[in-house]
mmCIF file of N, CA and C in Angstrom:
data_model
loop_
_atom_site.group_PDB
_atom_site.id
_atom_site.type_symbol
_atom_site.label_atom_id
_atom_site.label_comp_id
_atom_site.label_asym_id
_atom_site.label_seq_id
_atom_site.Cartn_x
_atom_site.Cartn_y
_atom_site.Cartn_z
ATOM 1 N N PRO A 1 86.247 48.855 75.459
ATOM 2 C CA PRO A 1 85.963 49.816 76.523
ATOM 3 C C PRO A 1 85.730 51.210 75.956
ATOM 4 N N THR A 2 84.921 51.981 76.672
ATOM 5 C CA THR A 2 84.610 53.312 76.230
ATOM 6 C C THR A 2 85.781 54.243 76.504
ATOM 7 N N SER A 3 85.765 55.386 75.833
ATOM 8 C CA SER A 3 86.830 56.370 75.996
ATOM 9 C C SER A 3 86.936 56.843 77.455
ATOM 10 N N SER A 4 85.794 57.053 78.103
ATOM 11 C CA SER A 4 85.825 57.518 79.489
ATOM 12 C C SER A 4 86.392 56.435 80.419
ATOM 13 N N LYS A 5 86.133 55.176 80.121
ATOM 14 C CA LYS A 5 86.701 54.075 80.903
ATOM 15 C C LYS A 5 88.213 54.029 80.747
ATOM 16 N N LEU A 6 88.699 54.225 79.506
ATOM 17 C CA LEU A 6 90.140 54.230 79.266
ATOM 18 C C LEU A 6 90.795 55.413 79.947
ATOM 19 N N ASP A 7 90.139 56.577 79.899
ATOM 20 C CA ASP A 7 90.672 57.758 80.602
ATOM 21 C C ASP A 7 90.767 57.493 82.098
ATOM 22 N N GLU A 8 89.725 56.861 82.631
ATOM 23 C CA GLU A 8 89.688 56.542 84.056
ATOM 24 C C GLU A 8 90.833 55.571 84.435
ATOM 25 N N GLU A 9 91.052 54.552 83.608
ATOM 26 C CA GLU A 9 92.143 53.593 83.853
ATOM 27 C C GLU A 9 93.486 54.293 83.849
ATOM 28 N N ALA A 10 93.697 55.136 82.857
ATOM 29 C CA ALA A 10 94.974 55.849 82.731
ATOM 30 C C ALA A 10 95.195 56.781 83.911
ATOM 31 N N LEU A 11 94.171 57.544 84.274
ATOM 32 C CA LEU A 11 94.284 58.476 85.397
ATOM 33 C C LEU A 11 94.525 57.730 86.692
ATOM 34 N N SER A 12 93.822 56.634 86.880
ATOM 35 C CA SER A 12 93.993 55.849 88.108
ATOM 36 C C SER A 12 95.416 55.323 88.208
ATOM 37 N N TRP A 13 95.990 54.857 87.103
ATOM 38 C CA TRP A 13 97.352 54.338 87.108
ATOM 39 C C TRP A 13 98.354 55.439 87.474
ATOM 40 N N VAL A 14 98.177 56.621 86.878
ATOM 41 C CA VAL A 14 99.083 57.745 87.152
ATOM 42 C C VAL A 14 98.993 58.170 88.627
ATOM 43 N N VAL A 15 97.779 58.274 89.159
ATOM 44 C CA VAL A 15 97.593 58.698 90.546
ATOM 45 C C VAL A 15 98.178 57.648 91.496
ATOM 46 N N GLU A 16 97.890 56.375 91.235
ATOM 47 C CA GLU A 16 98.420 55.314 92.098
ATOM 48 C C GLU A 16 99.943 55.303 92.069
ATOM 49 N N LYS A 17 100.523 55.509 90.908
ATOM 50 C CA LYS A 17 101.974 55.554 90.754
ATOM 51 C C LYS A 17 102.558 56.704 91.561
ATOM 52 N N ARG A 18 101.919 57.875 91.481
ATOM 53 C CA ARG A 18 102.403 59.040 92.203
ATOM 54 C C ARG A 18 102.371 58.794 93.699
ATOM 55 N N LEU A 19 101.297 58.201 94.183
ATOM 56 C CA LEU A 19 101.176 57.935 95.626
ATOM 57 C C LEU A 19 102.162 56.855 96.063
ATOM 58 N N ALA A 20 102.340 55.828 95.235
ATOM 59 C CA ALA A 20 103.220 54.716 95.622
ATOM 60 C C ALA A 20 104.680 55.137 95.630
ATOM 61 N N GLU A 21 105.075 56.006 94.713
ATOM 62 C CA GLU A 21 106.489 56.366 94.591
ATOM 63 C C GLU A 21 106.824 57.679 95.271
ATOM 64 N N GLY A 22 105.857 58.290 95.894
ATOM 65 C CA GLY A 22 106.084 59.542 96.585
ATOM 66 C C GLY A 22 105.638 60.705 95.712
ATOM 67 N N GLU A 23 104.875 61.571 96.283
ATOM 68 C CA GLU A 23 104.238 62.644 95.527
ATOM 69 C C GLU A 23 105.255 63.547 94.839
ATOM 70 N N ASP A 24 106.457 63.678 95.402
ATOM 71 C CA ASP A 24 107.441 64.565 94.834
ATOM 72 C C ASP A 24 108.295 63.911 93.745
ATOM 73 N N SER A 25 108.050 62.648 93.436
ATOM 74 C CA SER A 25 108.852 61.942 92.451
ATOM 75 C C SER A 25 108.622 62.453 91.038
ATOM 76 N N TYR A 26 107.461 62.993 90.760
ATOM 77 C CA TYR A 26 107.105 63.426 89.407
ATOM 78 C C TYR A 26 106.511 64.815 89.461
ATOM 79 N N ASP A 27 106.839 65.644 88.468
ATOM 80 C CA ASP A 27 106.194 66.934 88.416
ATOM 81 C C ASP A 27 104.871 66.796 87.653
ATOM 82 N N ASP A 28 104.033 67.801 87.748
ATOM 83 C CA ASP A 28 102.706 67.719 87.142
ATOM 84 C C ASP A 28 102.762 67.526 85.633
ATOM 85 N N GLU A 29 103.712 68.183 84.954
ATOM 86 C CA GLU A 29 103.825 68.051 83.513
ATOM 87 C C GLU A 29 104.160 66.624 83.119
ATOM 88 N N GLN A 30 105.058 65.981 83.858
ATOM 89 C CA GLN A 30 105.438 64.590 83.557
ATOM 90 C C GLN A 30 104.243 63.664 83.739
ATOM 91 N N LEU A 31 103.475 63.871 84.792
ATOM 92 C CA LEU A 31 102.300 63.022 85.026
ATOM 93 C C LEU A 31 101.249 63.246 83.927
ATOM 94 N N LEU A 32 101.102 64.457 83.483
ATOM 95 C CA LEU A 32 100.156 64.763 82.407
ATOM 96 C C LEU A 32 100.588 64.057 81.102
ATOM 97 N N LEU A 33 101.884 64.082 80.814
ATOM 98 C CA LEU A 33 102.385 63.394 79.622
ATOM 99 C C LEU A 33 102.188 61.886 79.738
ATOM 100 N N GLN A 34 102.432 61.343 80.909
ATOM 101 C CA GLN A 34 102.242 59.899 81.106
ATOM 102 C C GLN A 34 100.759 59.533 80.935
ATOM 103 N N TYR A 35 99.893 60.350 81.461
ATOM 104 C CA TYR A 35 98.446 60.130 81.309
ATOM 105 C C TYR A 35 98.076 60.148 79.835
ATOM 106 N N ALA A 36 98.570 61.162 79.094
ATOM 107 C CA ALA A 36 98.251 61.284 77.673
ATOM 108 C C ALA A 36 98.768 60.073 76.879
ATOM 109 N N LEU A 37 99.999 59.654 77.152
ATOM 110 C CA LEU A 37 100.554 58.486 76.476
ATOM 111 C C LEU A 37 99.755 57.225 76.786
ATOM 112 N N LEU A 38 99.371 57.064 78.030
ATOM 113 C CA LEU A 38 98.573 55.897 78.409
ATOM 114 C C LEU A 38 97.241 55.872 77.677
ATOM 115 N N THR A 39 96.589 57.024 77.546
ATOM 116 C CA THR A 39 95.316 57.031 76.825
ATOM 117 C C THR A 39 95.497 56.677 75.368
ATOM 118 N N VAL A 40 96.613 57.115 74.770
ATOM 119 C CA VAL A 40 96.901 56.748 73.374
ATOM 120 C C VAL A 40 97.139 55.252 73.273
ATOM 121 N N TYR A 41 97.977 54.709 74.141
ATOM 122 C CA TYR A 41 98.257 53.275 74.121
ATOM 123 C C TYR A 41 96.984 52.460 74.343
ATOM 124 N N LEU A 42 96.208 52.843 75.347
ATOM 125 C CA LEU A 42 94.992 52.089 75.683
ATOM 126 C C LEU A 42 93.932 52.182 74.582
ATOM 127 N N SER A 43 93.829 53.327 73.956
ATOM 128 C CA SER A 43 92.820 53.507 72.904
ATOM 129 C C SER A 43 93.142 52.753 71.626
ATOM 130 N N THR A 44 94.424 52.500 71.413
ATOM 131 C CA THR A 44 94.814 51.880 70.144
ATOM 132 C C THR A 44 95.324 50.454 70.267
ATOM 133 N N ALA A 45 95.747 50.045 71.447
ATOM 134 C CA ALA A 45 96.269 48.677 71.627
ATOM 135 C C ALA A 45 95.153 47.663 71.777
ATOM 136 N N SER A 46 94.030 48.067 72.293
ATOM 137 C CA SER A 46 92.836 47.250 72.480
ATOM 138 C C SER A 46 93.054 45.959 73.258
ATOM 139 N N LYS A 47 94.095 45.888 74.064
ATOM 140 C CA LYS A 47 94.343 44.673 74.830
ATOM 141 C C LYS A 47 94.360 44.934 76.331
ATOM 142 N N GLY A 48 94.071 46.143 76.754
ATOM 143 C CA GLY A 48 93.928 46.430 78.170
ATOM 144 C C GLY A 48 95.196 46.927 78.848
ATOM 145 N N MET A 49 94.982 47.388 80.087
ATOM 146 C CA MET A 49 96.044 48.022 80.860
ATOM 147 C C MET A 49 97.220 47.093 81.133
ATOM 148 N N GLU A 50 96.946 45.855 81.492
ATOM 149 C CA GLU A 50 98.039 44.929 81.812
ATOM 150 C C GLU A 50 98.967 44.754 80.610
ATOM 151 N N PHE A 51 98.385 44.593 79.424
ATOM 152 C CA PHE A 51 99.181 44.458 78.197
ATOM 153 C C PHE A 51 100.014 45.729 77.982
ATOM 154 N N VAL A 52 99.417 46.889 78.146
ATOM 155 C CA VAL A 52 100.115 48.161 77.928
ATOM 156 C C VAL A 52 101.298 48.293 78.887
ATOM 157 N N ILE A 53 101.074 47.962 80.149
ATOM 158 C CA ILE A 53 102.145 48.046 81.141
ATOM 159 C C ILE A 53 103.276 47.106 80.805
ATOM 160 N N GLU A 54 102.963 45.889 80.433
ATOM 161 C CA GLU A 54 103.997 44.889 80.130
ATOM 162 C C GLU A 54 104.724 45.156 78.825
ATOM 163 N N ASN A 55 104.041 45.700 77.814
ATOM 164 C CA ASN A 55 104.638 45.824 76.510
ATOM 165 C C ASN A 55 105.075 47.221 76.085
ATOM 166 N N PHE A 56 104.529 48.236 76.699
ATOM 167 C CA PHE A 56 104.884 49.586 76.326
ATOM 168 C C PHE A 56 105.672 50.289 77.433
ATOM 169 N N ILE A 57 105.240 50.154 78.660
ATOM 170 C CA ILE A 57 105.903 50.846 79.782
ATOM 171 C C ILE A 57 107.084 50.027 80.299
ATOM 172 N N LYS A 58 106.911 48.728 80.393
ATOM 173 C CA LYS A 58 107.979 47.796 80.775
ATOM 174 C C LYS A 58 108.722 48.183 82.054
ATOM 175 N N GLY A 59 108.009 48.690 83.040
ATOM 176 C CA GLY A 59 108.610 49.012 84.317
ATOM 177 C C GLY A 59 109.408 50.311 84.345
ATOM 178 N N MET A 60 109.438 51.026 83.261
ATOM 179 C CA MET A 60 110.184 52.282 83.188
ATOM 180 C C MET A 60 109.372 53.407 83.798
ATOM 181 N N SER A 61 109.978 54.171 84.697
ATOM 182 C CA SER A 61 109.250 55.252 85.344
ATOM 183 C C SER A 61 109.279 56.530 84.505
ATOM 184 N N ASP A 62 110.233 56.676 83.644
ATOM 185 C CA ASP A 62 110.351 57.883 82.819
ATOM 186 C C ASP A 62 109.691 57.619 81.469
ATOM 187 N N GLU A 63 108.720 58.440 81.107
ATOM 188 C CA GLU A 63 107.997 58.245 79.855
ATOM 189 C C GLU A 63 108.913 58.294 78.629
ATOM 190 N N CYS A 64 110.071 58.934 78.744
ATOM 191 C CA CYS A 64 111.015 58.972 77.613
ATOM 192 C C CYS A 64 111.627 57.586 77.341
ATOM 193 N N ASP A 65 111.510 56.683 78.295
ATOM 194 C CA ASP A 65 112.002 55.312 78.117
ATOM 195 C C ASP A 65 110.914 54.334 77.690
ATOM 196 N N TRP A 66 109.687 54.809 77.584
ATOM 197 C CA TRP A 66 108.584 53.939 77.189
ATOM 198 C C TRP A 66 108.723 53.550 75.719
ATOM 199 N N HIS A 67 108.193 52.408 75.371
ATOM 200 C CA HIS A 67 108.251 51.893 74.007
ATOM 201 C C HIS A 67 107.642 52.885 73.006
ATOM 202 N N GLY A 68 108.433 53.193 71.970
ATOM 203 C CA GLY A 68 107.950 54.054 70.902
ATOM 204 C C GLY A 68 108.116 55.530 71.135
ATOM 205 N N VAL A 69 108.580 55.929 72.319
ATOM 206 C CA VAL A 69 108.694 57.347 72.664
ATOM 207 C C VAL A 69 110.155 57.775 72.466
ATOM 208 N N THR A 70 110.334 58.892 71.786
ATOM 209 C CA THR A 70 111.653 59.501 71.636
ATOM 210 C C THR A 70 111.596 60.901 72.254
ATOM 211 N N CYS A 71 112.605 61.227 73.047
ATOM 212 C CA CYS A 71 112.694 62.547 73.674
ATOM 213 C C CYS A 71 114.031 63.176 73.325
ATOM 214 N N ASP A 72 114.064 64.507 73.406
ATOM 215 C CA ASP A 72 115.335 65.189 73.208
ATOM 216 C C ASP A 72 116.045 65.338 74.561
ATOM 217 N N GLY A 73 117.162 66.053 74.580
ATOM 218 C CA GLY A 73 117.957 66.193 75.799
ATOM 219 C C GLY A 73 117.262 66.887 76.932
ATOM 220 N N SER A 74 116.225 67.650 76.641
ATOM 221 C CA SER A 74 115.495 68.359 77.698
ATOM 222 C C SER A 74 114.226 67.601 78.111
ATOM 223 N N LYS A 75 114.144 66.309 77.718
ATOM 224 C CA LYS A 75 113.019 65.435 78.069
ATOM 225 C C LYS A 75 111.707 65.847 77.423
ATOM 226 N N THR A 76 111.802 66.525 76.287
ATOM 227 C CA THR A 76 110.620 66.859 75.515
ATOM 228 C C THR A 76 110.348 65.726 74.540
ATOM 229 N N ILE A 77 109.102 65.221 74.521
ATOM 230 C CA ILE A 77 108.744 64.154 73.591
ATOM 231 C C ILE A 77 108.777 64.715 72.183
ATOM 232 N N THR A 78 109.600 64.118 71.338
ATOM 233 C CA THR A 78 109.750 64.595 69.955
ATOM 234 C C THR A 78 109.138 63.658 68.934
ATOM 235 N N ASN A 79 108.900 62.396 69.325
ATOM 236 C CA ASN A 79 108.371 61.426 68.371
ATOM 237 C C ASN A 79 107.662 60.303 69.104
ATOM 238 N N LEU A 80 106.590 59.837 68.516
ATOM 239 C CA LEU A 80 105.875 58.654 68.990
ATOM 240 C C LEU A 80 105.788 57.717 67.802
ATOM 241 N N ASP A 81 106.544 56.614 67.857
ATOM 242 C CA ASP A 81 106.722 55.728 66.724
ATOM 243 C C ASP A 81 106.326 54.304 67.098
ATOM 244 N N LEU A 82 105.182 53.859 66.592
ATOM 245 C CA LEU A 82 104.673 52.526 66.914
ATOM 246 C C LEU A 82 104.227 51.817 65.640
ATOM 247 N N PRO A 83 105.113 51.679 64.637
ATOM 248 C CA PRO A 83 104.675 51.175 63.323
ATOM 249 C C PRO A 83 104.338 49.689 63.284
ATOM 250 N N LYS A 84 104.896 48.880 64.144
ATOM 251 C CA LYS A 84 104.691 47.430 64.056
ATOM 252 C C LYS A 84 103.793 46.895 65.161
ATOM 253 N N GLU A 85 103.026 47.731 65.755
ATOM 254 C CA GLU A 85 102.223 47.325 66.898
ATOM 255 C C GLU A 85 100.811 46.887 66.540
ATOM 256 N N GLU A 86 100.453 46.935 65.267
ATOM 257 C CA GLU A 86 99.110 46.549 64.821
ATOM 258 C C GLU A 86 98.020 47.263 65.623
ATOM 259 N N LEU A 87 98.218 48.550 65.785
ATOM 260 C CA LEU A 87 97.277 49.352 66.558
ATOM 261 C C LEU A 87 95.999 49.559 65.762
ATOM 262 N N THR A 88 94.908 49.580 66.480
ATOM 263 C CA THR A 88 93.604 49.849 65.883
ATOM 264 C C THR A 88 92.847 50.766 66.824
ATOM 265 N N GLY A 89 91.785 51.320 66.337
ATOM 266 C CA GLY A 89 90.969 52.173 67.213
ATOM 267 C C GLY A 89 91.133 53.643 66.842
ATOM 268 N N THR A 90 90.664 54.458 67.733
ATOM 269 C CA THR A 90 90.659 55.896 67.524
ATOM 270 C C THR A 90 91.714 56.557 68.388
ATOM 271 N N ILE A 91 92.489 57.445 67.798
ATOM 272 C CA ILE A 91 93.443 58.203 68.574
ATOM 273 C C ILE A 91 92.660 59.202 69.422
ATOM 274 N N PRO A 92 92.871 59.183 70.728
ATOM 275 C CA PRO A 92 92.067 60.043 71.611
ATOM 276 C C PRO A 92 92.512 61.500 71.549
ATOM 277 N N PRO A 93 91.607 62.417 71.892
ATOM 278 C CA PRO A 93 91.953 63.831 71.904
ATOM 279 C C PRO A 93 93.087 64.169 72.870
ATOM 280 N N THR A 94 93.312 63.305 73.854
ATOM 281 C CA THR A 94 94.395 63.568 74.809
ATOM 282 C C THR A 94 95.763 63.567 74.160
ATOM 283 N N ILE A 95 95.867 63.107 72.905
ATOM 284 C CA ILE A 95 97.157 63.180 72.229
ATOM 285 C C ILE A 95 97.614 64.624 72.094
ATOM 286 N N GLY A 96 96.676 65.531 72.113
ATOM 287 C CA GLY A 96 97.016 66.958 72.074
ATOM 288 C C GLY A 96 97.828 67.427 73.254
ATOM 289 N N LEU A 97 97.763 66.676 74.363
ATOM 290 C CA LEU A 97 98.546 67.023 75.542
ATOM 291 C C LEU A 97 100.039 66.787 75.302
ATOM 292 N N LEU A 98 100.375 66.043 74.261
ATOM 293 C CA LEU A 98 101.762 65.763 73.940
ATOM 294 C C LEU A 98 102.367 66.847 73.037
ATOM 295 N N SER A 99 101.591 67.876 72.745
ATOM 296 C CA SER A 99 102.000 68.881 71.762
ATOM 297 C C SER A 99 103.213 69.699 72.159
ATOM 298 N N ASN A 100 103.742 69.480 73.351
ATOM 299 C CA ASN A 100 104.927 70.247 73.724
ATOM 300 C C ASN A 100 106.108 69.968 72.825
ATOM 301 N N GLY A 101 106.093 68.823 72.139
ATOM 302 C CA GLY A 101 107.221 68.506 71.300
ATOM 303 C C GLY A 101 106.838 67.850 69.985
ATOM 304 N N LEU A 102 105.680 67.211 69.927
ATOM 305 C CA LEU A 102 105.298 66.476 68.712
ATOM 306 C C LEU A 102 104.784 67.399 67.642
#
């Protein structure tokens, strides 16, 4: 899939999640971080959204609980560690949105 298609999938998932769980459940920064992480996962996992949801997100609503993500006490992402995932592809520019802690 193209980068714009992956961006669209990630954005759609974040928007649908926000609507399904109530607009006030997440602040804008958290949604932006989730979008950025999804684009990284989708760009490098090459197995599609369903695989990413089942293997990286695993039903966790907080991105600090997602596979490979480490956060500090203030919920700032400090590390993204996916060494055994056999990732391929190009890291998307949206990884820059994670710069608040990485």
